[in-house]
Coordinates of C-alpha atoms in Angstrom, one line a residue:
Chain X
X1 CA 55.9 125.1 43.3
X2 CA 55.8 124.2 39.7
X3 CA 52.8 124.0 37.7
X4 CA 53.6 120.6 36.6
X5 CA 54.7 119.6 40.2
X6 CA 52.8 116.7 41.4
X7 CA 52.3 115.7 44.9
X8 CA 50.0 112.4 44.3
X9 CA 47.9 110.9 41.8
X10 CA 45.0 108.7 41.3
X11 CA 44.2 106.3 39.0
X12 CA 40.9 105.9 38.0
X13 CA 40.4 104.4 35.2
X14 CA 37.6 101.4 34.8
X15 CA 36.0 103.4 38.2
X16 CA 32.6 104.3 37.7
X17 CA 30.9 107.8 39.0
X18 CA 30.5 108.6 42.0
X19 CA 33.3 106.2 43.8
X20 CA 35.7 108.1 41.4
X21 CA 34.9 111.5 42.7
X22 CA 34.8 109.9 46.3
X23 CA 38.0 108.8 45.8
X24 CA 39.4 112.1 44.5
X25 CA 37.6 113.8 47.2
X26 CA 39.6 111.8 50.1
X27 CA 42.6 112.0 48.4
X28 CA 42.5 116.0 48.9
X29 CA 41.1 116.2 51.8
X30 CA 44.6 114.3 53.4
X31 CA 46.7 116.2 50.9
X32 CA 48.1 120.0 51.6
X33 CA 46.4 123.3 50.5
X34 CA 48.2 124.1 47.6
X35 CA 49.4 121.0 46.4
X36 CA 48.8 118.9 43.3
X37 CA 46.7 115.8 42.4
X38 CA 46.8 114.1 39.6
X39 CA 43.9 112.4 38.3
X40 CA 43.6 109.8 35.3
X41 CA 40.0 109.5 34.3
X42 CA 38.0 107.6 31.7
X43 CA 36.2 109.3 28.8
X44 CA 32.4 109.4 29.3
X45 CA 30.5 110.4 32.5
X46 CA 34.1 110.3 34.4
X47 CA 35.6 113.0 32.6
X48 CA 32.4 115.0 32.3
X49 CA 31.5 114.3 36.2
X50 CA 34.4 114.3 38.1
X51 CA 36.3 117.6 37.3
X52 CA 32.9 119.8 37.7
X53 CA 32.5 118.0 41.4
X54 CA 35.8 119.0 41.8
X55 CA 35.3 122.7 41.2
X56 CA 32.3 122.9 42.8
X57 CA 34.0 121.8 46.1
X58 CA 36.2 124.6 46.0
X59 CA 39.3 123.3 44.0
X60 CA 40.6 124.0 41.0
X61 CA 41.8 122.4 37.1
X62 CA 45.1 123.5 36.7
X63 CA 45.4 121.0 33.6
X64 CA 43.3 118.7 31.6
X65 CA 45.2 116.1 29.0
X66 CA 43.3 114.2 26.5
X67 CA 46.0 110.6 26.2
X68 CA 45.8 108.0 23.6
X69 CA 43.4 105.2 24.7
X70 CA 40.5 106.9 25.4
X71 CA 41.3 108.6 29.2
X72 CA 42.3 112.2 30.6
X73 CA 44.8 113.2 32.8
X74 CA 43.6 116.2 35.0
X75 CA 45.6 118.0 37.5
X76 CA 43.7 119.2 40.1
X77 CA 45.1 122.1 43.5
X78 CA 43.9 121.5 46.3
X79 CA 42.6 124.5 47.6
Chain F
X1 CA -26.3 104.1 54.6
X2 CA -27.4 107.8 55.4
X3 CA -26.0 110.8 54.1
X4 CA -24.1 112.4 56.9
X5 CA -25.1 116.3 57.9
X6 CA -22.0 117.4 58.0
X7 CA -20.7 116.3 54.4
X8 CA -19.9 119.5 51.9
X9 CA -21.8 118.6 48.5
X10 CA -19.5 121.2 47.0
X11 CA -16.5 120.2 48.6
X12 CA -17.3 117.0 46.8
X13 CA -17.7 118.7 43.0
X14 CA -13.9 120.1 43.4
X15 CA -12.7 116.2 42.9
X16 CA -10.2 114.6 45.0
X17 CA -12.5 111.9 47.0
X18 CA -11.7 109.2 45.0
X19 CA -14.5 106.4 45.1
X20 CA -13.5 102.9 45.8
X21 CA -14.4 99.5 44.4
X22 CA -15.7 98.7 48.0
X23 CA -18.8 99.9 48.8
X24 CA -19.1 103.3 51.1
X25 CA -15.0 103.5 50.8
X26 CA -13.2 106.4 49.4
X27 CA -9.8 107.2 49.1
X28 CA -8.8 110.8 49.9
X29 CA -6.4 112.5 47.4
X30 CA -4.2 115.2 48.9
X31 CA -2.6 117.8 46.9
X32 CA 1.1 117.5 47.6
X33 CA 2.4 120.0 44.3
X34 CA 6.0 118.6 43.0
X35 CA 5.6 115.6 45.5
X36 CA 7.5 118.1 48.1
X37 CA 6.1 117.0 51.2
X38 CA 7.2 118.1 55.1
X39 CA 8.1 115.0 57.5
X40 CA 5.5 116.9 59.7
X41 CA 3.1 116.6 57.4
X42 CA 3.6 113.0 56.5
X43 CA 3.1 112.2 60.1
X44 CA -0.3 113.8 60.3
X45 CA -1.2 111.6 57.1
X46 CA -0.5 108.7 58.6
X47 CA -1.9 109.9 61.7
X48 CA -5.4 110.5 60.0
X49 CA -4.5 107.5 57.9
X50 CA -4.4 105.0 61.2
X51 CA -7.8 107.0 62.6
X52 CA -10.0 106.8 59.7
X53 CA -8.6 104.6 57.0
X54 CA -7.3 101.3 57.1
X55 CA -3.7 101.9 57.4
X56 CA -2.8 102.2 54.0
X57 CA -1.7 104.9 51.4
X58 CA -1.1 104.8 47.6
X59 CA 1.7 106.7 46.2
X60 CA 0.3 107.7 42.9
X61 CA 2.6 108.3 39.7
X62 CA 1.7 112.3 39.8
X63 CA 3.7 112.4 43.1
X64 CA 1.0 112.8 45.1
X65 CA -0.6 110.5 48.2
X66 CA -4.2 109.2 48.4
X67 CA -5.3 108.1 52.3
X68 CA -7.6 104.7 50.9
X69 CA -10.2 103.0 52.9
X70 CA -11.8 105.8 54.6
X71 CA -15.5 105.5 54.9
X72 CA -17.9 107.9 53.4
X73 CA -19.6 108.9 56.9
X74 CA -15.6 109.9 57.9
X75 CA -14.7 111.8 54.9
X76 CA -15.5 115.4 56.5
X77 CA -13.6 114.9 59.5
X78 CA -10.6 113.4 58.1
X79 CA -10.5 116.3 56.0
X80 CA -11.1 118.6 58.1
X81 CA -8.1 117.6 60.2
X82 CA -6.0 117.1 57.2
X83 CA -7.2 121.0 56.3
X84 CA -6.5 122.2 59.9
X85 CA -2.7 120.7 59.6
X86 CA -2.0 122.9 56.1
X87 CA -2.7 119.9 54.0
X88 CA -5.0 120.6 50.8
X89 CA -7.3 117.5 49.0
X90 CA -6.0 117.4 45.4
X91 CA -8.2 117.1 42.2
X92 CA -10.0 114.6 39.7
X93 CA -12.1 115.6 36.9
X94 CA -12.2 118.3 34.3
X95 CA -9.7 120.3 36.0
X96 CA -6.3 121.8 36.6
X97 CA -4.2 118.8 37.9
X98 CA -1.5 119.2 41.0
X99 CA 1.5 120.2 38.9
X100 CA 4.5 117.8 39.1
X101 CA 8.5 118.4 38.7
X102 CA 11.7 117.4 39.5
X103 CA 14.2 118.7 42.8
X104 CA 15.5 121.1 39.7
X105 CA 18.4 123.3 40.2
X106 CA 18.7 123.5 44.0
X107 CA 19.2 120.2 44.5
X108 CA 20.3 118.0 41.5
X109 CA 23.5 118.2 39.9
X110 CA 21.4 118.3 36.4
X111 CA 19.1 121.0 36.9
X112 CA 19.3 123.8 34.8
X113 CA 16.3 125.6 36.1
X114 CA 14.1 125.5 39.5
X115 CA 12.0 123.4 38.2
X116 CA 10.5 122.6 41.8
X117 CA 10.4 126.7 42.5
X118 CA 8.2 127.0 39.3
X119 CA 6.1 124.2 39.6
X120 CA 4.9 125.4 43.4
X121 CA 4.3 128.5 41.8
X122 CA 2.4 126.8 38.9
X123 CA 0.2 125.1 41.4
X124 CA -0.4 128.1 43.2
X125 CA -1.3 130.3 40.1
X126 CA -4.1 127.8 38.6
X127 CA -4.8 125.0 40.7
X128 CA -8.9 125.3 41.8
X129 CA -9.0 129.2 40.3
X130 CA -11.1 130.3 37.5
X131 CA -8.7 130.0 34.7
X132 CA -8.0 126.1 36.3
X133 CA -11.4 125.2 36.4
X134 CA -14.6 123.9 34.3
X135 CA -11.8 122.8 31.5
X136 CA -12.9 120.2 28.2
X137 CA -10.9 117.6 30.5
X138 CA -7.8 117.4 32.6
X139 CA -5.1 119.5 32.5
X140 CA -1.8 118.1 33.9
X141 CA 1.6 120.2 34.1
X142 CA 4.9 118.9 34.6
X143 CA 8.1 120.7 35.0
X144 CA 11.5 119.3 34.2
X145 CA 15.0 121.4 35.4
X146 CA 17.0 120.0 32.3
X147 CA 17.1 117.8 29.2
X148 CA 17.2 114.4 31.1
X149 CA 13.0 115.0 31.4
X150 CA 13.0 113.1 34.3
X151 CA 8.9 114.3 35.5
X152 CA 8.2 113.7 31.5
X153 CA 6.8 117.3 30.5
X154 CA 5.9 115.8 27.2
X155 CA 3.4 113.3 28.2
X156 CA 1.9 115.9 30.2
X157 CA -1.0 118.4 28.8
X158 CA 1.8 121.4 28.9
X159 CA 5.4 120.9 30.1
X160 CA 8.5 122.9 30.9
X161 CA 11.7 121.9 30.9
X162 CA 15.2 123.8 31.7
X163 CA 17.9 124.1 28.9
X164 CA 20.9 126.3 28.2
X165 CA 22.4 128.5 25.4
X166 CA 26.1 128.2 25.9
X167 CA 28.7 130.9 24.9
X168 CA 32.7 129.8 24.8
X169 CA 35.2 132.9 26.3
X170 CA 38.3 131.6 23.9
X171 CA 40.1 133.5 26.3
X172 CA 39.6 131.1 28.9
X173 CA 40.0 127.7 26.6
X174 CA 43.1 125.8 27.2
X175 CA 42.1 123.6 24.5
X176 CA 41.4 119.8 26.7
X177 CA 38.5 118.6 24.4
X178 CA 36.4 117.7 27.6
X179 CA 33.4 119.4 25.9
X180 CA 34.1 117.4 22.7
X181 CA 34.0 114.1 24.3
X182 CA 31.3 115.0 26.9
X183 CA 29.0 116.4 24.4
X184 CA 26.7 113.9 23.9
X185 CA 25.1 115.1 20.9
X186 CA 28.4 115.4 18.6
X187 CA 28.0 118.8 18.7
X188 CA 31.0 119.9 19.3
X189 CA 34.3 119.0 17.6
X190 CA 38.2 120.4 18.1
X191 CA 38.8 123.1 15.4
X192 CA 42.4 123.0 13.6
X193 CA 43.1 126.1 16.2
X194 CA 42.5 123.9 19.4
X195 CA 39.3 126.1 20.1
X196 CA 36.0 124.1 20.2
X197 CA 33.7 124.8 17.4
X198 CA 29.7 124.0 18.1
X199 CA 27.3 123.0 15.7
X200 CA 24.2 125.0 17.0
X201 CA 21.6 122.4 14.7
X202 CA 22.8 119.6 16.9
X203 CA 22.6 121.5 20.3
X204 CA 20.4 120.1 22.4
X205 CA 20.8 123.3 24.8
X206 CA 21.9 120.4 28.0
X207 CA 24.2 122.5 29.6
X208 CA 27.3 119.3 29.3
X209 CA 29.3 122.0 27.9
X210 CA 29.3 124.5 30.5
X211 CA 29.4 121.9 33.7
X212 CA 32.2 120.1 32.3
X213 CA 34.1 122.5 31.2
X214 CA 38.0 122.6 33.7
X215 CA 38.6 126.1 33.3
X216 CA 34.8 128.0 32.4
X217 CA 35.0 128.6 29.5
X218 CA 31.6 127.6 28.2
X219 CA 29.8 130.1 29.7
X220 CA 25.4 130.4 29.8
X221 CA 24.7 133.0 27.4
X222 CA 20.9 132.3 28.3
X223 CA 18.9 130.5 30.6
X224 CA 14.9 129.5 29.7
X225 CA 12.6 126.9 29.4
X226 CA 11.5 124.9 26.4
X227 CA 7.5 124.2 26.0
X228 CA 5.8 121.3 25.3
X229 CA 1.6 121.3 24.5
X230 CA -0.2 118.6 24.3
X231 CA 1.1 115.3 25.0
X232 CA -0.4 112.6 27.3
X233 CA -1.0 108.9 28.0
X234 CA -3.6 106.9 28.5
X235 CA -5.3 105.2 25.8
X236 CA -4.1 107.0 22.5
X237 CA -0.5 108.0 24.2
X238 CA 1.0 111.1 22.3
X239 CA 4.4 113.3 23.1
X240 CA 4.1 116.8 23.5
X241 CA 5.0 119.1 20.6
X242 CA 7.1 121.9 20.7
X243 CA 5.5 125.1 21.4
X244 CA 8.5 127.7 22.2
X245 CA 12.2 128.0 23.3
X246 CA 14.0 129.6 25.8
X247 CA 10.8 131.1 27.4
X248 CA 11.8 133.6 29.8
X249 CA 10.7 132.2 33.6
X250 CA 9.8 135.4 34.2
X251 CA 7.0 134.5 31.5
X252 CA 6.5 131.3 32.5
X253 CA 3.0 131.8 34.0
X254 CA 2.1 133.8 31.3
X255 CA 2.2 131.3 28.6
X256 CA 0.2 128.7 30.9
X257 CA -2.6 131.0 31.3
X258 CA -3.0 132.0 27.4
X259 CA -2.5 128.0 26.6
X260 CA -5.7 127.5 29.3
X261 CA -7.4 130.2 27.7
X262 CA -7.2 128.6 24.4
X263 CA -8.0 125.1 25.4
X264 CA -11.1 126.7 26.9
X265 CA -12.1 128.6 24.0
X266 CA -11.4 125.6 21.4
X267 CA -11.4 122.3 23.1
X268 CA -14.2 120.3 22.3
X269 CA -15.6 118.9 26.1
X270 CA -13.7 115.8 27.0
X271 CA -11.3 116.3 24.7
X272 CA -7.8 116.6 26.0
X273 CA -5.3 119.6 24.6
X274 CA -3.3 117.4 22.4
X275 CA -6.7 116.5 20.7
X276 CA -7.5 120.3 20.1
X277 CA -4.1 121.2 19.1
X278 CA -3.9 118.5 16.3
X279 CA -7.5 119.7 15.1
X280 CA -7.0 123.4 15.2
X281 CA -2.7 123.3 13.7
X282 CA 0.3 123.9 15.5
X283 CA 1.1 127.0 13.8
X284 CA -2.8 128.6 14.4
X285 CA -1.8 127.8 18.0
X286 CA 1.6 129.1 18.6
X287 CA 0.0 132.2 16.7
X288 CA -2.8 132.2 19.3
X289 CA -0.7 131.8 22.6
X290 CA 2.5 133.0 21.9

């Protein structure tokens, strides 16, 4: 698989913490080890939050975009 | 009303019977350190609450629990059940104070430090010994795990709190600017390279950094605890100043007891630390107790 492969992604922009991460977090848990999420995430306490909850469940950043118009776009396999 | 035989005079003089506005009432202060308390042991509070109070408990804003309404004839035996269960009366007075803290780094996502680890340990150290007793006035310890200051350490007598020297591994950056925009403190900024570059006299020491970093590559490069001497509230509030950075935890204790040496050597009586400190200088103290 690809490194820029994705298998699903989430937009979560104007989603405030923690419903952001809980919504990340259920996306992966029906996805397949091994695959790719995509994540769009707001500047702020998203982008500082989110991806360190992330790791710290097990999974890891493949890939983290800064985009025009203030918001991230973070790849995330599922582990 | 007669003076019951079986009362402990000196029990008394250690503080933590808190007299009441209604005659013959006292309220019994327990000494719950961080405000960590067993589910066991709040039953047997509110069992010896029900018995010999009047039903009622006050939560006080030092994270501890006072029993109210429990008459002065009843004050042995509720303690002495309270004491028989593992719970300890807390203090009032001239004295070493129940420390306070947050959850700190075993529980909350924030915490840099175990804050609630090193308060227990605080409490253990000086609370009712020697070096904790017979003080000009009150001596109240808080203990924060990180920046956020959530138990206030600087309107407390002497406070810790929890920060973090951060390192980057450019090996390991993949250049995202997550730490720029995260850093709340600006700083932090994108060099021309794509590697962060950090402005160390705007660090704050938070940590941002290093949890929000995708890929780890803000790394701790040390781990310690800010102190802050002298602050309190009451009627002439005044924050804490700063007495050291990145003190070892190891030599957490250590810096306690030469501060509570020095308050008992200079502080005038009922004078509180901050008083003493802004009489004596903060330089002739940090040269005294550091």
């Amino acid at each position: 698989m690809s490194e820029n492969e994705i298998d699903d992604n989430l937009d979560l922009r104007g989603v405030l913490c923690p419903i952001n991460f809980v919504k990340t977090k259920l996306k992966l848990e029906e996805m397949q080890a091994g695959s790719t999420l995509e994540i769009l995430l707001d500047k702020g306490d998203p982008i500082a939050n989110v991806p360190r909850s992330v790791k710290e469940e097990g999974h890891k950043i493949i890939k983290v975009k800064k985009e025009d118009g203030d918001f991230f776009r973070v790849m995330i396999r599922k582990s | 009303m007669t003076l019951p035989k079986t009362i402990d005079l000196s029990a008394m003089k250690s503080g933590g019977l808190i007299k009441q506005k209604e005659k013959d009432f006292f309220a019994i202060r327990l000494r719950t350190p961080v405000g960590k308390i067993s589910a066991d042991h709040l039953n047997k509070i509110a069992e010896v609450s029900r018995k010999y109070g009047n039903g009622k408990l006050h939560l006080t804003v030092r994270q501890g629990i006072e029993i109210q309404g429990v008459t002065f004839d009843q004050i042995q035996t509720a303690r002495d059940e309270l004491e028989e269960a593992g719970l300890r009366i807390g203090a009032c007075g001239p004295r070493f104070r129940v420390a306070t803290a947050c959850p700190g780094a075993g529980i909350c996502p924030n915490g840099l430090v175990d804050s609630a680890g090193l308060g227990l340990e605080v409490d253990e150290t000086f609370f009712g010994r020697a070096e904790g007793l017979d003080l000009p006035h009150k001596f109240k310890v808080a203990i924060a795990g990180c920046t956020s200051c959530c138990p206030k350490p600087q309107e407390n007598d002497f406070g810790y709190q929890g920060q973090i020297d951060p390192e980057l591994i450019e090996a390991d950056c993949d250049s995202c600017g997550v730490c720029e925009v995260t850093c709340k403190e600006g700083a932090i900024v994108m060099g021309e390279n794509g590697l962060p570059i950090r402005d160390q006299s705007k660090c704050i020491y938070c940590g941002d950094c290093i949890k929000s970093c995708p890929t780890d590559a803000w790394v701790p490069k040390r781990v310690g605890l800010a102190a802050y001497i002298g602050g309190r509230f009451g009627r002439h509030p005044e924050l804490g100043k700063k007495l050291a950075d990145f003190v070892p935890p190891e030599k957490a204790l250590d810096l306690i007891r030469s501060v509570l040496e020095f308050y008992k050597k200079e502080g005038k009586r009922g004078e509180r630390l901050g008083v003493t400190v802004n009489r004596v200088g903060l330089d002739e103290v940090k040269r005294r107790v550091l």
